[in-house]
Short mmCIF file of C-alpha atoms in Angstrom, two decimals:
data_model
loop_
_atom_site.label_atom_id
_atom_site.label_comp_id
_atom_site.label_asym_id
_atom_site.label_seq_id
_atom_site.Cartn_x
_atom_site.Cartn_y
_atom_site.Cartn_z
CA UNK B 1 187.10 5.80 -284.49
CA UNK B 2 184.89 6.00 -281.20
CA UNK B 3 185.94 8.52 -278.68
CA UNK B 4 187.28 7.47 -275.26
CA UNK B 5 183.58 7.29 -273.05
CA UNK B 6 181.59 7.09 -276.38
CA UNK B 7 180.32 3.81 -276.91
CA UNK B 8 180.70 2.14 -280.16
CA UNK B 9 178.16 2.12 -283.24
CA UNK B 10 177.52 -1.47 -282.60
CA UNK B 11 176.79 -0.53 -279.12
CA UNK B 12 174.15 3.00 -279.89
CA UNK B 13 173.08 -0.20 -282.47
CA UNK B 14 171.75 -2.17 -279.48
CA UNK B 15 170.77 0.54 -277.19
CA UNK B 16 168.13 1.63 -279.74
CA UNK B 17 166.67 -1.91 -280.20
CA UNK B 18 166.32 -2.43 -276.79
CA UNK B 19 164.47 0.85 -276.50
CA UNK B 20 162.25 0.07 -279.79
CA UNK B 21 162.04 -3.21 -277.99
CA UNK B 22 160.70 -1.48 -275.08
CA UNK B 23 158.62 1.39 -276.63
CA UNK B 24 157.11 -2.15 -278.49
CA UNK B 25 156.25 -3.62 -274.96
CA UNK B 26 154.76 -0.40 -273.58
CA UNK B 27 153.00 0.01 -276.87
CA UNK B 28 151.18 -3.57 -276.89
CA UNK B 29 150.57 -3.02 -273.35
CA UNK B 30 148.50 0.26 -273.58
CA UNK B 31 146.70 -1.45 -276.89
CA UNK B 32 145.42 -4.54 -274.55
CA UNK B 33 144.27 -2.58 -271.97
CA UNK B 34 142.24 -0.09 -273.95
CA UNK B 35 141.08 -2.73 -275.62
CA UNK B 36 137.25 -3.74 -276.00
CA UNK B 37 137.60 -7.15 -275.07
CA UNK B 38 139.61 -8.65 -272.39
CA UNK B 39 142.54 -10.90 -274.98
CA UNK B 40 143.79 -13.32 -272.31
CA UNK B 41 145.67 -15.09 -275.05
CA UNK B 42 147.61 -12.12 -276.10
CA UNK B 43 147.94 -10.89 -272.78
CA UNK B 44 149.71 -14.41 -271.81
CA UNK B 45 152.14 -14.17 -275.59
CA UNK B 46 152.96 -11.37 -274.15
CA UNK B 47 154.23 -12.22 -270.84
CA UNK B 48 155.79 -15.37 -272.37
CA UNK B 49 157.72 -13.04 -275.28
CA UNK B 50 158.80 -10.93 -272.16
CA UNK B 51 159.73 -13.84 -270.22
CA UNK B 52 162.14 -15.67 -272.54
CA UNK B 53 163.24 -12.30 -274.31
CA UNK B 54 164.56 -9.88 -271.20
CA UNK B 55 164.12 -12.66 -268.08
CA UNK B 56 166.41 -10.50 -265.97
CA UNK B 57 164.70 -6.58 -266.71
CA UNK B 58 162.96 -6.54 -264.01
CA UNK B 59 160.97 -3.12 -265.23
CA UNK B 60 159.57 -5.02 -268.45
CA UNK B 61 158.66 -7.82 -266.30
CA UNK B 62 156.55 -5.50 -263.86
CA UNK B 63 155.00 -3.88 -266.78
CA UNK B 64 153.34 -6.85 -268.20
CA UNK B 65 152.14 -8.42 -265.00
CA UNK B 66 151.02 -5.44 -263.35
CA UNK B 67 149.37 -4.50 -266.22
CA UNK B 68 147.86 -8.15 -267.22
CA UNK B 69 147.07 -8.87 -263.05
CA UNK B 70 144.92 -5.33 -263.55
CA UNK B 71 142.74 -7.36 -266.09
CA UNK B 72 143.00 -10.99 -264.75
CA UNK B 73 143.43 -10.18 -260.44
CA UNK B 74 141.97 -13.99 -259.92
CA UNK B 75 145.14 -15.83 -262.11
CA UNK B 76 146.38 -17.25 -258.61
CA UNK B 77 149.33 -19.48 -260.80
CA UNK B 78 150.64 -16.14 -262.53
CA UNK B 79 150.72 -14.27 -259.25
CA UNK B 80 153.18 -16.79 -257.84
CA UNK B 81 155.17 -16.43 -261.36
CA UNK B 82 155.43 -12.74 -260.52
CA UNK B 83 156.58 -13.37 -257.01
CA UNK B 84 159.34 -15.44 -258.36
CA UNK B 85 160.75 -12.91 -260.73
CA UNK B 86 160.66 -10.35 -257.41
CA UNK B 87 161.75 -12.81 -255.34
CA UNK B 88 165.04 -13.14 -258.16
CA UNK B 89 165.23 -9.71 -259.19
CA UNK B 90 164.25 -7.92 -256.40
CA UNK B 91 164.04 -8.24 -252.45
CA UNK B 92 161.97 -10.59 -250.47
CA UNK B 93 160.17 -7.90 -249.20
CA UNK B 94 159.28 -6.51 -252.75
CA UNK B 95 158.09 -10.04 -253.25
CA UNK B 96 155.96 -10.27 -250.38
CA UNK B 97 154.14 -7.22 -251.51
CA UNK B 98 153.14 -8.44 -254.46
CA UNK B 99 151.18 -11.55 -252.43
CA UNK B 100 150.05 -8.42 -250.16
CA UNK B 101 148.43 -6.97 -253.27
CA UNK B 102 146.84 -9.88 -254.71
CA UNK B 103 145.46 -11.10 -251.57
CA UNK B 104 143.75 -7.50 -251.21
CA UNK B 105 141.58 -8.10 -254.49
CA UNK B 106 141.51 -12.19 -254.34
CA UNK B 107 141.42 -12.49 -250.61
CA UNK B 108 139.12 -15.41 -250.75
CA UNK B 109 141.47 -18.02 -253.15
CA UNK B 110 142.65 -20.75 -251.41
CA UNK B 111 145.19 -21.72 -254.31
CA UNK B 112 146.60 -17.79 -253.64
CA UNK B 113 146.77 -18.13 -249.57
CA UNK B 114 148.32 -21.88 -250.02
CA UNK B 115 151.05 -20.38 -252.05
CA UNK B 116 151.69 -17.37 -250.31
CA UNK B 117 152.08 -19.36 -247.04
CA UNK B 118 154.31 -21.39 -249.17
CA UNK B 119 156.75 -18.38 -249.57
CA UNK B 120 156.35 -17.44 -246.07
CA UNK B 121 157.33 -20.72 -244.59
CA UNK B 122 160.51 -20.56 -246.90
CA UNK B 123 160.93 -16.80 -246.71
CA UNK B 124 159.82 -15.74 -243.09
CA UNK B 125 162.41 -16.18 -240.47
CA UNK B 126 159.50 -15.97 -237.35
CA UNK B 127 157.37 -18.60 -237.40
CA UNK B 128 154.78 -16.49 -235.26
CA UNK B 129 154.95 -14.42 -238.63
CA UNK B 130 154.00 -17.45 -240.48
CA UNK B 131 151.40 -18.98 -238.10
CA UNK B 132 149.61 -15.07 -237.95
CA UNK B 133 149.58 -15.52 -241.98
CA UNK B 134 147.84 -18.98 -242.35
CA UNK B 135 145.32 -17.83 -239.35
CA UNK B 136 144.43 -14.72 -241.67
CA UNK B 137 144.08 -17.05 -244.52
CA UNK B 138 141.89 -19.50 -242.75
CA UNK B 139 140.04 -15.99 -241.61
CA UNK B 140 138.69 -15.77 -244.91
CA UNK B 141 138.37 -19.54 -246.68
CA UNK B 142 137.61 -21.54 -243.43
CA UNK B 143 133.76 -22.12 -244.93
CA UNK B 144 135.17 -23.15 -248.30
CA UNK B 145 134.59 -26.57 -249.03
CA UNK B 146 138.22 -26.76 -250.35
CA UNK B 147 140.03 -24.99 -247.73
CA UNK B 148 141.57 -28.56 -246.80
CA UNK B 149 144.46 -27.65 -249.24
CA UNK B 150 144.97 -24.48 -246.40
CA UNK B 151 144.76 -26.74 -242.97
CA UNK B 152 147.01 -29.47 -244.81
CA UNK B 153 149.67 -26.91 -245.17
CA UNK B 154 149.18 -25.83 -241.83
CA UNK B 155 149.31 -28.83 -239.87
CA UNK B 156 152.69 -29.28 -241.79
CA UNK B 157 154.56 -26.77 -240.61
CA UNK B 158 153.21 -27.15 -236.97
CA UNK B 159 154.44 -31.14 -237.46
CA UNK B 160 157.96 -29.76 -238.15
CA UNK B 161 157.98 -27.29 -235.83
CA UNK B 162 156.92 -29.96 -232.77
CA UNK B 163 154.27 -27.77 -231.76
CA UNK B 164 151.99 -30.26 -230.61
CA UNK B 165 149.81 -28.69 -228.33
CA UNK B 166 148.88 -25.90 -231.65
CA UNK B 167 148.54 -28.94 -233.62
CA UNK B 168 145.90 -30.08 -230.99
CA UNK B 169 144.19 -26.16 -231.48
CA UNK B 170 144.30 -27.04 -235.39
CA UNK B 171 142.57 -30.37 -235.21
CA UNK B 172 139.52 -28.90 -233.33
CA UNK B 173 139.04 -26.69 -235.90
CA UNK B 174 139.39 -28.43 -239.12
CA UNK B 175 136.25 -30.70 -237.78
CA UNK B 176 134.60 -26.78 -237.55
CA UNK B 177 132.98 -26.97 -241.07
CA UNK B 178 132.64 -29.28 -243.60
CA UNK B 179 135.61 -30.09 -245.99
CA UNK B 180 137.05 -32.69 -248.28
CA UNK B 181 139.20 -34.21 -245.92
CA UNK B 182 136.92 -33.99 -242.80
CA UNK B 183 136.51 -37.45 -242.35
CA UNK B 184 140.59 -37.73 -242.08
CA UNK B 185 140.61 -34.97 -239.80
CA UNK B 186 138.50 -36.51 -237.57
CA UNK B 187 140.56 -39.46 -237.80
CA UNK B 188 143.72 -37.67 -236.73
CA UNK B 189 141.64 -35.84 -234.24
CA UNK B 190 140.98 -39.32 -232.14
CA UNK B 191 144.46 -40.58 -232.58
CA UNK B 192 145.96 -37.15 -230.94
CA UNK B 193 143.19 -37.66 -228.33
CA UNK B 194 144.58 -41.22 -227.38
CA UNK B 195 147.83 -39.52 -227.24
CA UNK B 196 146.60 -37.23 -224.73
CA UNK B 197 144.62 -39.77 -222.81
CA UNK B 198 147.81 -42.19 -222.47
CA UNK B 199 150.06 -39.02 -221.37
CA UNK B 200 146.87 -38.93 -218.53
CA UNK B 201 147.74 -42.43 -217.93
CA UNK B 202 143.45 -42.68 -218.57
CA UNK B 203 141.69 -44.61 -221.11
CA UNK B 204 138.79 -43.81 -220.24
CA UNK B 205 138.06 -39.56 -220.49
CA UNK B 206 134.84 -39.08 -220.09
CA UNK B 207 133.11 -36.87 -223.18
CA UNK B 208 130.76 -36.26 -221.05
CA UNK B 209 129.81 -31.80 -221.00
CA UNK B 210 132.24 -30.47 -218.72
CA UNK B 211 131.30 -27.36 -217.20
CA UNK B 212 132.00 -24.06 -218.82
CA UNK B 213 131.33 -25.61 -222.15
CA UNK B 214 128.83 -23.73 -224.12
CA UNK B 215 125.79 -25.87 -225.50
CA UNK B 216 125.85 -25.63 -229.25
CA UNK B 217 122.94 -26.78 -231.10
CA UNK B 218 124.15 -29.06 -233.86
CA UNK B 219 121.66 -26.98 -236.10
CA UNK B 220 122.45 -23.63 -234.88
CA UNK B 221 125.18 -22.41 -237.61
CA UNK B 222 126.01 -18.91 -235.99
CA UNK B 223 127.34 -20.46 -232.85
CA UNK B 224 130.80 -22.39 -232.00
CA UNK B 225 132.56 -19.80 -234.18
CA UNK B 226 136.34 -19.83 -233.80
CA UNK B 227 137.05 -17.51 -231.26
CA UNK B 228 134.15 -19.62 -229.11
CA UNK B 229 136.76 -22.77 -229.62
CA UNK B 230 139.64 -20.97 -228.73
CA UNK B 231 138.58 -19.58 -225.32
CA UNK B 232 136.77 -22.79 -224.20
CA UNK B 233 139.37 -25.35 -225.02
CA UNK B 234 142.26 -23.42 -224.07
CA UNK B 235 144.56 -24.65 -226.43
CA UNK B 236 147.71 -23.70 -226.72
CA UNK B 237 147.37 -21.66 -223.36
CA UNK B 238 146.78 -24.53 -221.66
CA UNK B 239 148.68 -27.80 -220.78
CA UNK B 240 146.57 -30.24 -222.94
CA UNK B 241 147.65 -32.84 -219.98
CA UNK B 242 145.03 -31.05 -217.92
CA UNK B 243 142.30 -33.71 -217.34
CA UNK B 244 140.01 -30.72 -217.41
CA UNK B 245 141.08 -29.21 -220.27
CA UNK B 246 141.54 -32.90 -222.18
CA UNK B 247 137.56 -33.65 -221.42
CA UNK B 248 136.50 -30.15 -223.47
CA UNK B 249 138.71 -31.30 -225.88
CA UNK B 250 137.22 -34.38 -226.63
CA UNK B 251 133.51 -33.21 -226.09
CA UNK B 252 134.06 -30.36 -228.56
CA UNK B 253 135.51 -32.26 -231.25
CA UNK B 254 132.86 -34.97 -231.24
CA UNK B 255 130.29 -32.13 -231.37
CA UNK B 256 131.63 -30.20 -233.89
CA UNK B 257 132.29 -33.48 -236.16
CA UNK B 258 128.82 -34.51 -235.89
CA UNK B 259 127.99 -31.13 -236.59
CA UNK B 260 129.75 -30.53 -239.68
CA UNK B 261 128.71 -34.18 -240.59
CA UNK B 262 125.13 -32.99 -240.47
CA UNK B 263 125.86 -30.07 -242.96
CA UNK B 264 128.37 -31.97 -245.42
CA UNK B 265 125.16 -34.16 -246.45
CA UNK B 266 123.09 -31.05 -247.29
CA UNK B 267 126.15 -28.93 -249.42
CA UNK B 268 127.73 -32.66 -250.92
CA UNK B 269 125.00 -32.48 -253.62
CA UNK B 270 125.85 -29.02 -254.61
CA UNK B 271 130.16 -29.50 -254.10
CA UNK B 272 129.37 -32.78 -256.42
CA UNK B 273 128.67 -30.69 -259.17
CA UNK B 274 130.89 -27.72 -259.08
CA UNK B 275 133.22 -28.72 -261.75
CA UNK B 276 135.45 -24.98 -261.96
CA UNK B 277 136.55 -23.86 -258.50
CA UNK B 278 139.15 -21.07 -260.30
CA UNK B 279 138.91 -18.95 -262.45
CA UNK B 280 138.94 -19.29 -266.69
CA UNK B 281 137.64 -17.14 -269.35
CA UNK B 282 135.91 -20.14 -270.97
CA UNK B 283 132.15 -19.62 -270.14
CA UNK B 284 130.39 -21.86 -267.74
CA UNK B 285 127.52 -23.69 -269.25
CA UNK B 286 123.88 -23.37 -267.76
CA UNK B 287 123.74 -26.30 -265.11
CA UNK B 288 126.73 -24.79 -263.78
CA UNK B 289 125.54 -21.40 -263.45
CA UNK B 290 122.43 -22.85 -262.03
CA UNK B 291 124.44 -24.94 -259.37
CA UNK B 292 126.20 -22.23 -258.38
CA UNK B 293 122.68 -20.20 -257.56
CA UNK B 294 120.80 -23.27 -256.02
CA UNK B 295 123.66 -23.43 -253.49
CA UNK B 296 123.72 -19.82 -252.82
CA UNK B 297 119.78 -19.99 -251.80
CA UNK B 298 120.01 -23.33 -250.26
CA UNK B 299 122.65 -21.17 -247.87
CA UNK B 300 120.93 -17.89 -247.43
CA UNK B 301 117.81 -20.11 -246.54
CA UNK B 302 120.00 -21.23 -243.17
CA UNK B 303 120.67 -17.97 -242.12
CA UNK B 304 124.07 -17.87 -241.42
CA UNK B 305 125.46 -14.36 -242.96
CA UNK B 306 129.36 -15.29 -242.72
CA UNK B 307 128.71 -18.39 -244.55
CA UNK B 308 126.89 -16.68 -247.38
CA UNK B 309 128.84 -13.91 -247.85
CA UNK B 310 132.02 -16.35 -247.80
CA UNK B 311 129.94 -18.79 -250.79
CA UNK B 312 129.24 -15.35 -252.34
CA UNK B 313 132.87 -14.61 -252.41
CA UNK B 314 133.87 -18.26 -253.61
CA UNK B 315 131.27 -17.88 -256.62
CA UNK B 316 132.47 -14.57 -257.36
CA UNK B 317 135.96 -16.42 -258.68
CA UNK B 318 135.22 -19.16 -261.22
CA UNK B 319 131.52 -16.67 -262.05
CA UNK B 320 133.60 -13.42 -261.89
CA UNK B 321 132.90 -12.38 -265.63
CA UNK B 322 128.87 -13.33 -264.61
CA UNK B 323 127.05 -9.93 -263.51
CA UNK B 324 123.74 -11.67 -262.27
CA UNK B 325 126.27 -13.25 -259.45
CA UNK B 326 127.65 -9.55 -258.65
CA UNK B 327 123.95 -8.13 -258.97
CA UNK B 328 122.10 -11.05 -256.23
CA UNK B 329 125.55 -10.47 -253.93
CA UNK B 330 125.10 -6.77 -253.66
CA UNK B 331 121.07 -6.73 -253.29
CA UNK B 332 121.32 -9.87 -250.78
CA UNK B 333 124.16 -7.87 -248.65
CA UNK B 334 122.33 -4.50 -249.13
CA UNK B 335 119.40 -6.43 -247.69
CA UNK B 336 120.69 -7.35 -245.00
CA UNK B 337 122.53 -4.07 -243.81
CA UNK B 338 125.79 -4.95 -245.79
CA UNK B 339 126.15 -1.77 -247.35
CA UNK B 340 129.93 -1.86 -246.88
CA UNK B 341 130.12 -4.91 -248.52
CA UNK B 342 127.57 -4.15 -251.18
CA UNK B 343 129.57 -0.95 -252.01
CA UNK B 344 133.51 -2.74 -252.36
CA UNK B 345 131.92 -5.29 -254.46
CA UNK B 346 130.07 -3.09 -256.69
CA UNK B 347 133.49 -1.16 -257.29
CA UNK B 348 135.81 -4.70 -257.72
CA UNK B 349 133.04 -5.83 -260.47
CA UNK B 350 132.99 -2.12 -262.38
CA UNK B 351 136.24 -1.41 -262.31
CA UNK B 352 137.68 -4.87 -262.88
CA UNK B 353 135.57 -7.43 -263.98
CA UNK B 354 133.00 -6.10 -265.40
CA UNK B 355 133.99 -3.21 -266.61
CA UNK B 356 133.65 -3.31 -270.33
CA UNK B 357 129.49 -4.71 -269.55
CA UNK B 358 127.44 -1.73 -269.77
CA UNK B 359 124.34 -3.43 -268.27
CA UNK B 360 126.28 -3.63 -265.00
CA UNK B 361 127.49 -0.16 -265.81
CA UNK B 362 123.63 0.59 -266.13
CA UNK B 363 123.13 -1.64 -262.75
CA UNK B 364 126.16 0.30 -260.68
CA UNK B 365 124.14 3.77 -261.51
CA UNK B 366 120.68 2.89 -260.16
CA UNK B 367 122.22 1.15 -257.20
CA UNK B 368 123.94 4.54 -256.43
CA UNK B 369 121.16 6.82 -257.00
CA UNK B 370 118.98 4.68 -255.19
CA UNK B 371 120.99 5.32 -252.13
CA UNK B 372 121.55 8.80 -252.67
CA UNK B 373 125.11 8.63 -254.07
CA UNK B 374 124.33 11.07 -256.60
CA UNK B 375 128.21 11.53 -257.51
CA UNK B 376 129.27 7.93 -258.17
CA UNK B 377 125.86 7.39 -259.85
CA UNK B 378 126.99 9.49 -262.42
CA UNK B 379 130.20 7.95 -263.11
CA UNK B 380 131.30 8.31 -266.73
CA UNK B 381 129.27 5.39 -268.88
CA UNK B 382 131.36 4.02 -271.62
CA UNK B 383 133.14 4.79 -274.55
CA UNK B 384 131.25 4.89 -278.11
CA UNK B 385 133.42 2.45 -280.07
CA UNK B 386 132.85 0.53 -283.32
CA UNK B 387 132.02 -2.19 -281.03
CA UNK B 388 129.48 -0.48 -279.04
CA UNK B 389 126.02 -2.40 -279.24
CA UNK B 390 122.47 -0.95 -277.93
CA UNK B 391 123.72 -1.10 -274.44
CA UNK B 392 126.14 1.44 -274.68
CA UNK B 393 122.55 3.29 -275.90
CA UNK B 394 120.67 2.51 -273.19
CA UNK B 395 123.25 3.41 -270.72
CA UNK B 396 123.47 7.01 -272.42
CA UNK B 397 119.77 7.05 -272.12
CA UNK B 398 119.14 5.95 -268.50
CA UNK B 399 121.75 8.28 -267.23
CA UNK B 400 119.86 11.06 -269.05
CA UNK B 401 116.96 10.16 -267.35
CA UNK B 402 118.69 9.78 -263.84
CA UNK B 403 119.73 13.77 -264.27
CA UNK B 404 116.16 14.29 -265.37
CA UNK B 405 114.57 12.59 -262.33
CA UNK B 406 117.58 14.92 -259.84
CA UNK B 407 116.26 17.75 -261.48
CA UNK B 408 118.81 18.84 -263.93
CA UNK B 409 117.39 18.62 -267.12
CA UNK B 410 120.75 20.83 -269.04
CA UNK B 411 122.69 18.09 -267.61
CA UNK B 412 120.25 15.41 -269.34
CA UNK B 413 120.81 17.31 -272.66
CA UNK B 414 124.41 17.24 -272.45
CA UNK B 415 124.86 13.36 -271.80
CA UNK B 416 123.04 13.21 -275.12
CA UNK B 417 124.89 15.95 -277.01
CA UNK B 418 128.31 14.56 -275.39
CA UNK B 419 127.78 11.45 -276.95
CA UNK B 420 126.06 12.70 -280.49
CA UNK B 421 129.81 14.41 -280.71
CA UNK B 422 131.68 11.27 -279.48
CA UNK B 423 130.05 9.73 -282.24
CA UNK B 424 130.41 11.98 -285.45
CA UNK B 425 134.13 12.26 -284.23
CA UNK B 426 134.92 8.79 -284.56
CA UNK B 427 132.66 8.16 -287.47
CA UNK B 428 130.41 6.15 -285.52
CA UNK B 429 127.74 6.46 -288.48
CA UNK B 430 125.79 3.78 -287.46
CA UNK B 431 124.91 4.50 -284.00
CA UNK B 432 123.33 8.40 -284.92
CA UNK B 433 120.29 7.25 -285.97
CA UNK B 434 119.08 6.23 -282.57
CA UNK B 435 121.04 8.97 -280.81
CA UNK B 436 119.22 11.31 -282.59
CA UNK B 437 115.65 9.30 -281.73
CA UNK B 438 116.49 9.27 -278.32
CA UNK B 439 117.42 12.66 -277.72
CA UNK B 440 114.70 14.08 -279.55
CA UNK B 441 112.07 12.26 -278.11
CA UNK B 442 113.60 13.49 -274.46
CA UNK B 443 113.58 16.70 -275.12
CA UNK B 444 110.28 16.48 -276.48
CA UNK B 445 109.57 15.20 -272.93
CA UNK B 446 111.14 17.37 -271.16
CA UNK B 447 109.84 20.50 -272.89
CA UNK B 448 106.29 19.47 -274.41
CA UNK B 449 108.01 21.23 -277.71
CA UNK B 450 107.85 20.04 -281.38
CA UNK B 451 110.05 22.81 -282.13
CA UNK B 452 112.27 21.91 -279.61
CA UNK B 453 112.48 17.94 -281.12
CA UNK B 454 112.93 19.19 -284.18
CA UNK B 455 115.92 21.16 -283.48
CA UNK B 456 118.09 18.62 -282.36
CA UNK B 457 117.60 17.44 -286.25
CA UNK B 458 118.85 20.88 -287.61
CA UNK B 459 121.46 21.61 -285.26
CA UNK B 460 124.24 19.31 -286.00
CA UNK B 461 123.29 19.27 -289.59
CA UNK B 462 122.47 15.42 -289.61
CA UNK B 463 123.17 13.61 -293.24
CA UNK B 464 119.32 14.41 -294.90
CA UNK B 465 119.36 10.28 -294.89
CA UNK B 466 119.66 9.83 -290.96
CA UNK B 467 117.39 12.86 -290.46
CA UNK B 468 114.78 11.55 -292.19
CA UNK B 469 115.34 7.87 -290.85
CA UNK B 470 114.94 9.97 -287.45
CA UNK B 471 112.05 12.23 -288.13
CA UNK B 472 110.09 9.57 -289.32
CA UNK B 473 110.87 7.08 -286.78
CA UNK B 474 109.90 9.91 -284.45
CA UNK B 475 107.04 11.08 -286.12
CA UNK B 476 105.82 7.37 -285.89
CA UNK B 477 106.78 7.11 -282.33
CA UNK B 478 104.96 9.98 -281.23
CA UNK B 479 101.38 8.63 -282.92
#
C-alpha cells in the first residue's frame, strides 16, 4: 500500500516512460545533428512522432524544431507550424519571437513575411504595428519577382481598414518594380485615379510633370527608390484631393509602370524558367543552376547593387545547399566594398548550410586570410569521420600551409599531428596513408631534411604496411 503523497507504482510506471521517452527524444536529437549528412526525412519522423505523441509538452516540441530549424532555417511552412504550437502552448509574444528569429536568418522569404504578417494582422492589436511589419517585409523582397503574394496581403488589410489614401501610397509602389501581378496593379492604379479625379470633380488631370517632380530616366535603375516616392507624392500626408498632389500622382505612376514594363521584358525570360522559388533538399538540375547564374550576371551587368544583392539573396534560398552561389555572392559583394555583407554571408553558409562541405570550409579560410582575419581563418576544419573523403585532406593540408605562409611553421606541424591522432583514435585506417604523405613531404619542405621526413614514419610507429605504402609513395614523389 502507497503512502499518503507517494504516488502509486502504476504512476513511478509512467513517470519513467515518459522520461525514457524523453531521454529517447533528446537522444535522436543530438544523433541528427552530429550527424554527417543533413537526414531531412528523419528530422521531419521526428517532429511528426513528437507531434502526435506529446502535442501539448511544449519543451519536447521546442526541442525538435529548434533543433531541426538549426539545420533547415529556410522551411518557411514548419516555422509557421512552430508558431502555432507557441501560439497554443505559450504566449503570443513567445510566438512572435519565433517569426523574429526566423526572419533574422530567412529575412528575404516572401512565403515567411506573408505568414508572419498573417499572425500579426490576427495577433497585433495596433494596426500601425502591423503596417511597420509589412513595410519591413517589403524592405527586403520589394525586387522579388514574387513579392506580389506580400503587396496582395497588404492592400487587404488597408481595404478593411478604409485607409484609402495608404492604399493610394501602396498602389504607386507596387508599379515600382516588376512583379507577377503588375499589370493588375496598374489596373487598380487607374481606377483609384478616376476615383480621385471624380472627387476633383475633373476628368481631365493633366499627367503632364508637375514641378518638384524629379526626372527619372526610365533606364536609370538606382533612382525613384521608395523613399524618393514617398516624399514627392505625399501620400498619406497629404489630402490626395489636392489637384497638386493628384497630378504627381498620376505622372509618377505612369512613369514608374512604363518603367517596370521596360525591365519585366528583360527578367520574364529568366522568371520563365525558375521552376523552385523555396527551398528542397532535392538537387536542382543543370539548366536550373545555370538560370539562376545567367540572371545574376544579366543583373550585375545593370548596375544596380540593391537589386543584385536582393537576387543574390533570393538564389541563396532554393540554391542554399550550392557553394558556387555563396562563393560568386561573397567575391561580387567583396568587390564592390560589401565586406559587411560578404562577411554575414560567409558565416550563414559555414555555419548553417554548408557546413558539413569542406571545400567551402577550404573557401571560408582563404577568404579570411586574404583579408587579414588571421583568427577566423583558422577556424577548426572538420571532423575525421568514416565518411571523410579527400577534402577533409585537403582542408588539413591547406590550413597547414596557411600557418606556414603566417610564419608559424610548429603550428603547421601540429594541424598535421592533430589529425594523424584524430585518426588512429577512431580507427580511421584508411585515411593514414596520405596523412602520413602529406605531412612528410611538408616537413620535408619546411626543413630541407630527409631525416626530418623520415621521422614522422618512426614516430607514431605506423603499421610496416602503411609505412612502406608512404615511404615509397614519397620516395617516388620526391624524384
Amino acid at each position: 500500500m502507497a503512502k499518503e503523497g507517494e504516488p502509486m507504482q502504476e504512476d513511478r510506471t509512467e513517470d519513467f516512460t515518459s522520461m525514457d521517452h524523453v531521454n529517447s527524444i533528446e537522444a535522436r536529437v543530438q544523433e541528427l545533428l552530429k550527424s554527417n549528412e543533413a537526414n531531412f526525412n528523419a528530422w521531419t519522423l521526428l517532429i511528426a512522432e513528437v507531434e502526435n505523441t506529446s502535442p501539448d509538452d511544449i519543451q519536447k516540441i521546442c526541442l525538435v524544431y529548434d533543433s531541426f530549424l538549426s539545420e533547415f532555417p529556410l522551411c518557411y511552412g514548419y516555422w509557421t507550424r512552430y508558431v502555432g504550437h507557441k501560439a497554443r502552448l505559450c504566449t503570443m509574444n513567445e510566438a512572435e519571437q519565433v517569426y523574429e528569429q526566423a526572419v533574422k536568418i530567412a529575412s528575404h522569404s516572401v512565403h515567411l513575411w506573408v505568414n508572419y504578417c498573417n499572425f500579426a494582422i490576427s495577433s497585433f492589436e495596433d494596426p500601425s504595428d502591423v503596417r511597420r511589419l509589412f513595410e519591413r517585409g517589403l524592405s527586403y523582397v520589394d525586387k522579388d519577382y514574387l513579392c506580389h503574394l506580400l503587396w496582395d496581403k497588404y492592400i487587404k488589410f488597408e481595404y478593411c481598414q478604409k485607409q484609402w489614401d495608404r492604399l493610394a501610397h501602396i498602389y504607386i509602389n507596387t508599379l515600382r518594380f516588376p512583379t507577377r501581378r503588375l499589370q493588375s496593379y496598374y489596373e487598380s492604379f487607374k481606377k483609384l485615379a478616376v476615383l480621385l479625379e471624380e472627387q476633383l470633380g475633373s476628368q481631365n488631370v493633366t499627367t503632364k510633370l508637375p514641378e518638384g517632380v524629379p526626372n527619372c530616366e526610365l533606364t536609370n535603375m538606382k533612382g525613384c527608390e521608395y523613399t524618393e516616392i514617398s516624399n514627392v507624392v505625399g501620400f498619406p500626408d497629404q489630402n490626395p484631393a489636392d489637384p497638386e498632389a493628384l497630378k504627381k500622382y498620376l505622372f509618377f505612376g505612369e512613369l514608374l509602370y512604363h518603367k517596370s514594363i521596360q525591365l519585366d521584358k528583360s527578367i520574364s525570360c529568366f522568371e520563365a524558367q525558375i521552376q523552385r522559388q523555396y527551398f528542397h533538399i532535392k538537387p536542382l538540375d543543370e539548366f536550373q543552376l545555370k538560370n539562376w547564374h545567367d540572371y545574376l550576371t544579366f543583373v550585375e551587368e545593370q548596375g544596380s547593387f540593391d537589386w543584385t544583392v536582393k537576387l543574390y539573396e533570393r538564389c541563396l534560398i532554393p540554391c542554399a545547399n550550392y557553394s558556387e552561389f555563396w562563393i560568386r555572392y561573397v567575391d561580387f559583394v567583396d568587390a564592390k566594398g560589401g565586406r559587411e555583407l560578404a562577411n554575414d554571408a560567409l558565416e550563414r553558409a559555414l555555419k548553417v548550410f554548408l557546413k558539413r562541405t569542406p571545400a567551402f570550409h577550404q573557401y571560408y579560410s582563404m577568404y579570411k586570410e586574404k583579408i587579414g582575419d588571421a583568427v577566423n581563418a583558422r577556424a577548426p576544419f572538420l571532423q575525421i569521420s568514416e565518411n571523410c573523403t579527400a577534402d577533409v585532406i585537403e582542408n588539413i593540408c591547406r590550413k597547414a600551409n596557411m600557418e606556414k605562409r603566417m610564419g608559424n611553421v610548429e603550428a603547421a606541424m601540429e594541424i598535421y599531428e592533430k589529425a594523424i591522432k584524430m585518426a588512429h583514435e577512431k580507427q580511421i585506417l584508411k585515411i593514414l596513408p596520405l596523412l602520413y604523405i602529406n605531412f612528410a613531404q611538408f616537413k620535408f619542405v619546411a626543413t630541407r631534411s630527409v631525416d626530418a621526413a623520415n621521422e614522422v614514419f618512426r614516430k607514431d610507429g605506423c603499421f610496416i604496411i602503411t609505412r612502406v605504402r608512404c615511404f615509397s609513395s614519397f620516395k617516388h614523389r620526391r624524384t
